[in-house]
Amino acid sequence: MENGPRLGITPTAAAELVRQAALAGKPGLMHLDLIKATFDEGWLYIRLQPGECGGVPLARADGITLFAPVGQFHLLSGLTLNYYGDLSGGGFLISVPEGAEASACGGGFRFIEKER
């Protein structure tokens, strides 16, 4: 993992991941993958689950190891996972890769088609 793909995890995101993993009985282990939206417009959204879920380590930070499917490393490498919280709740946000646009909620992205 040291020389492989990297996903950045902010301290705020790491703290929330640690909390969620512990509550689920999987301390220190979370899995992130990208799922396609049910409508066919190319949107990919992050999904976080406690445990390894068949993934391999993608990132480690502040007491959490984040696993992901190897087949999605090329999409996740170089991005950053963040967490925000306010009086109405909270949620995870992911940075947007080059050549993509962010979803309105910040939890996903889609690649922009180039005009021919």
Short mmCIF file of C-alpha atoms in Angstrom, two decimals:
data_model
loop_
_atom_site.label_atom_id
_atom_site.label_comp_id
_atom_site.label_asym_id
_atom_site.label_seq_id
_atom_site.Cartn_x
_atom_site.Cartn_y
_atom_site.Cartn_z
CA MET A 1 0.00 0.00 0.00
CA GLU A 2 2.90 2.42 0.68
CA ASN A 3 3.79 2.61 -3.02
CA GLY A 4 0.35 1.80 -4.38
CA PRO A 5 -2.80 3.84 -4.79
CA ARG A 6 -3.61 6.36 -2.13
CA LEU A 7 -6.85 7.82 -0.88
CA GLY A 8 -6.56 10.73 1.53
CA ILE A 9 -8.64 10.66 4.70
CA THR A 10 -9.14 13.88 6.63
CA PRO A 11 -8.93 13.72 10.44
CA THR A 12 -12.66 14.44 10.67
CA ALA A 13 -13.47 11.59 8.29
CA ALA A 14 -11.10 9.24 10.15
CA ALA A 15 -12.81 9.99 13.46
CA GLU A 16 -16.25 9.26 12.02
CA LEU A 17 -15.03 6.08 10.30
CA VAL A 18 -13.55 4.86 13.60
CA ARG A 19 -16.83 5.61 15.38
CA GLN A 20 -18.96 3.80 12.78
CA ALA A 21 -16.65 0.77 12.66
CA ALA A 22 -16.68 0.45 16.45
CA LEU A 23 -20.47 0.74 16.64
CA ALA A 24 -20.77 -2.05 14.05
CA GLY A 25 -18.42 -4.33 15.97
CA LYS A 26 -15.60 -4.06 13.40
CA PRO A 27 -13.16 -1.71 15.17
CA GLY A 28 -10.67 -0.04 12.85
CA LEU A 29 -12.01 -1.62 9.64
CA MET A 30 -14.18 0.10 7.01
CA HIS A 31 -14.83 -0.59 3.35
CA LEU A 32 -15.44 2.02 0.65
CA ASP A 33 -16.65 1.32 -2.85
CA LEU A 34 -18.27 3.25 -5.64
CA ILE A 35 -21.75 2.24 -6.72
CA LYS A 36 -23.52 3.28 -9.90
CA ALA A 37 -26.64 5.38 -9.54
CA THR A 38 -29.91 3.64 -10.38
CA PHE A 39 -30.56 6.17 -13.12
CA ASP A 40 -28.19 5.81 -16.08
CA GLU A 41 -26.34 9.12 -16.18
CA GLY A 42 -22.88 7.89 -15.22
CA TRP A 43 -22.97 8.94 -11.55
CA LEU A 44 -20.83 7.01 -9.06
CA TYR A 45 -21.51 7.38 -5.33
CA ILE A 46 -19.46 6.32 -2.34
CA ARG A 47 -20.75 3.53 -0.12
CA LEU A 48 -19.16 2.89 3.25
CA GLN A 49 -19.61 -0.32 5.21
CA PRO A 50 -17.96 -1.69 8.35
CA GLY A 51 -15.38 -4.44 7.89
CA GLU A 52 -13.16 -5.51 5.00
CA CYS A 53 -16.00 -6.73 2.72
CA GLY A 54 -13.57 -8.57 0.46
CA GLY A 55 -11.52 -5.48 -0.34
CA VAL A 56 -7.84 -4.80 0.11
CA PRO A 57 -6.29 -1.92 2.10
CA LEU A 58 -6.43 1.39 0.25
CA ALA A 59 -5.68 3.86 3.05
CA ARG A 60 -4.83 4.06 6.73
CA ALA A 61 -5.29 7.02 9.04
CA ASP A 62 -5.76 7.66 12.75
CA GLY A 63 -6.90 4.19 13.81
CA ILE A 64 -8.82 3.20 10.68
CA THR A 65 -7.91 1.02 7.71
CA LEU A 66 -10.07 1.67 4.69
CA PHE A 67 -10.51 -1.23 2.27
CA ALA A 68 -11.73 -1.02 -1.33
CA PRO A 69 -12.12 -3.31 -4.35
CA VAL A 70 -8.87 -3.54 -6.34
CA GLY A 71 -10.85 -2.85 -9.52
CA GLN A 72 -11.77 0.63 -8.22
CA PHE A 73 -8.29 1.74 -7.11
CA HIS A 74 -7.77 3.68 -10.35
CA LEU A 75 -10.93 5.71 -9.62
CA LEU A 76 -10.12 6.36 -5.94
CA SER A 77 -6.38 7.00 -6.10
CA GLY A 78 -5.49 10.61 -5.37
CA LEU A 79 -8.93 11.52 -4.00
CA THR A 80 -9.75 12.65 -0.45
CA LEU A 81 -12.54 11.47 1.83
CA ASN A 82 -13.93 14.09 4.20
CA TYR A 83 -16.79 14.23 6.71
CA TYR A 84 -18.99 17.16 7.63
CA GLY A 85 -21.43 17.45 10.49
CA ASP A 86 -23.91 20.12 11.49
CA LEU A 87 -27.18 20.46 13.39
CA SER A 88 -29.13 18.70 10.64
CA GLY A 89 -26.82 15.68 10.51
CA GLY A 90 -23.68 14.87 8.60
CA GLY A 91 -22.21 12.92 5.76
CA PHE A 92 -19.12 11.88 3.89
CA LEU A 93 -17.83 13.87 0.93
CA ILE A 94 -15.33 12.78 -1.68
CA SER A 95 -13.13 14.99 -3.80
CA VAL A 96 -13.62 14.88 -7.55
CA PRO A 97 -11.11 13.28 -9.91
CA GLU A 98 -9.75 15.19 -12.87
CA GLY A 99 -12.21 15.18 -15.77
CA ALA A 100 -15.25 14.71 -13.51
CA GLU A 101 -17.95 16.81 -11.89
CA ALA A 102 -19.25 16.56 -8.34
CA SER A 103 -22.77 15.48 -7.46
CA ALA A 104 -24.96 18.02 -5.70
CA CYS A 105 -24.60 16.16 -2.39
CA GLY A 106 -20.80 15.84 -2.67
CA GLY A 107 -20.92 12.10 -2.13
CA GLY A 108 -20.26 11.20 -5.73
CA PHE A 109 -19.12 12.24 -9.18
CA ARG A 110 -19.38 11.45 -12.85
CA PHE A 111 -16.90 11.83 -15.63
CA ILE A 112 -17.59 14.59 -18.12
CA GLU A 113 -17.96 13.37 -21.66
CA LYS A 114 -15.69 15.17 -24.06
CA GLU A 115 -17.34 16.68 -27.11
CA ARG A 116 -16.16 15.18 -30.36
#
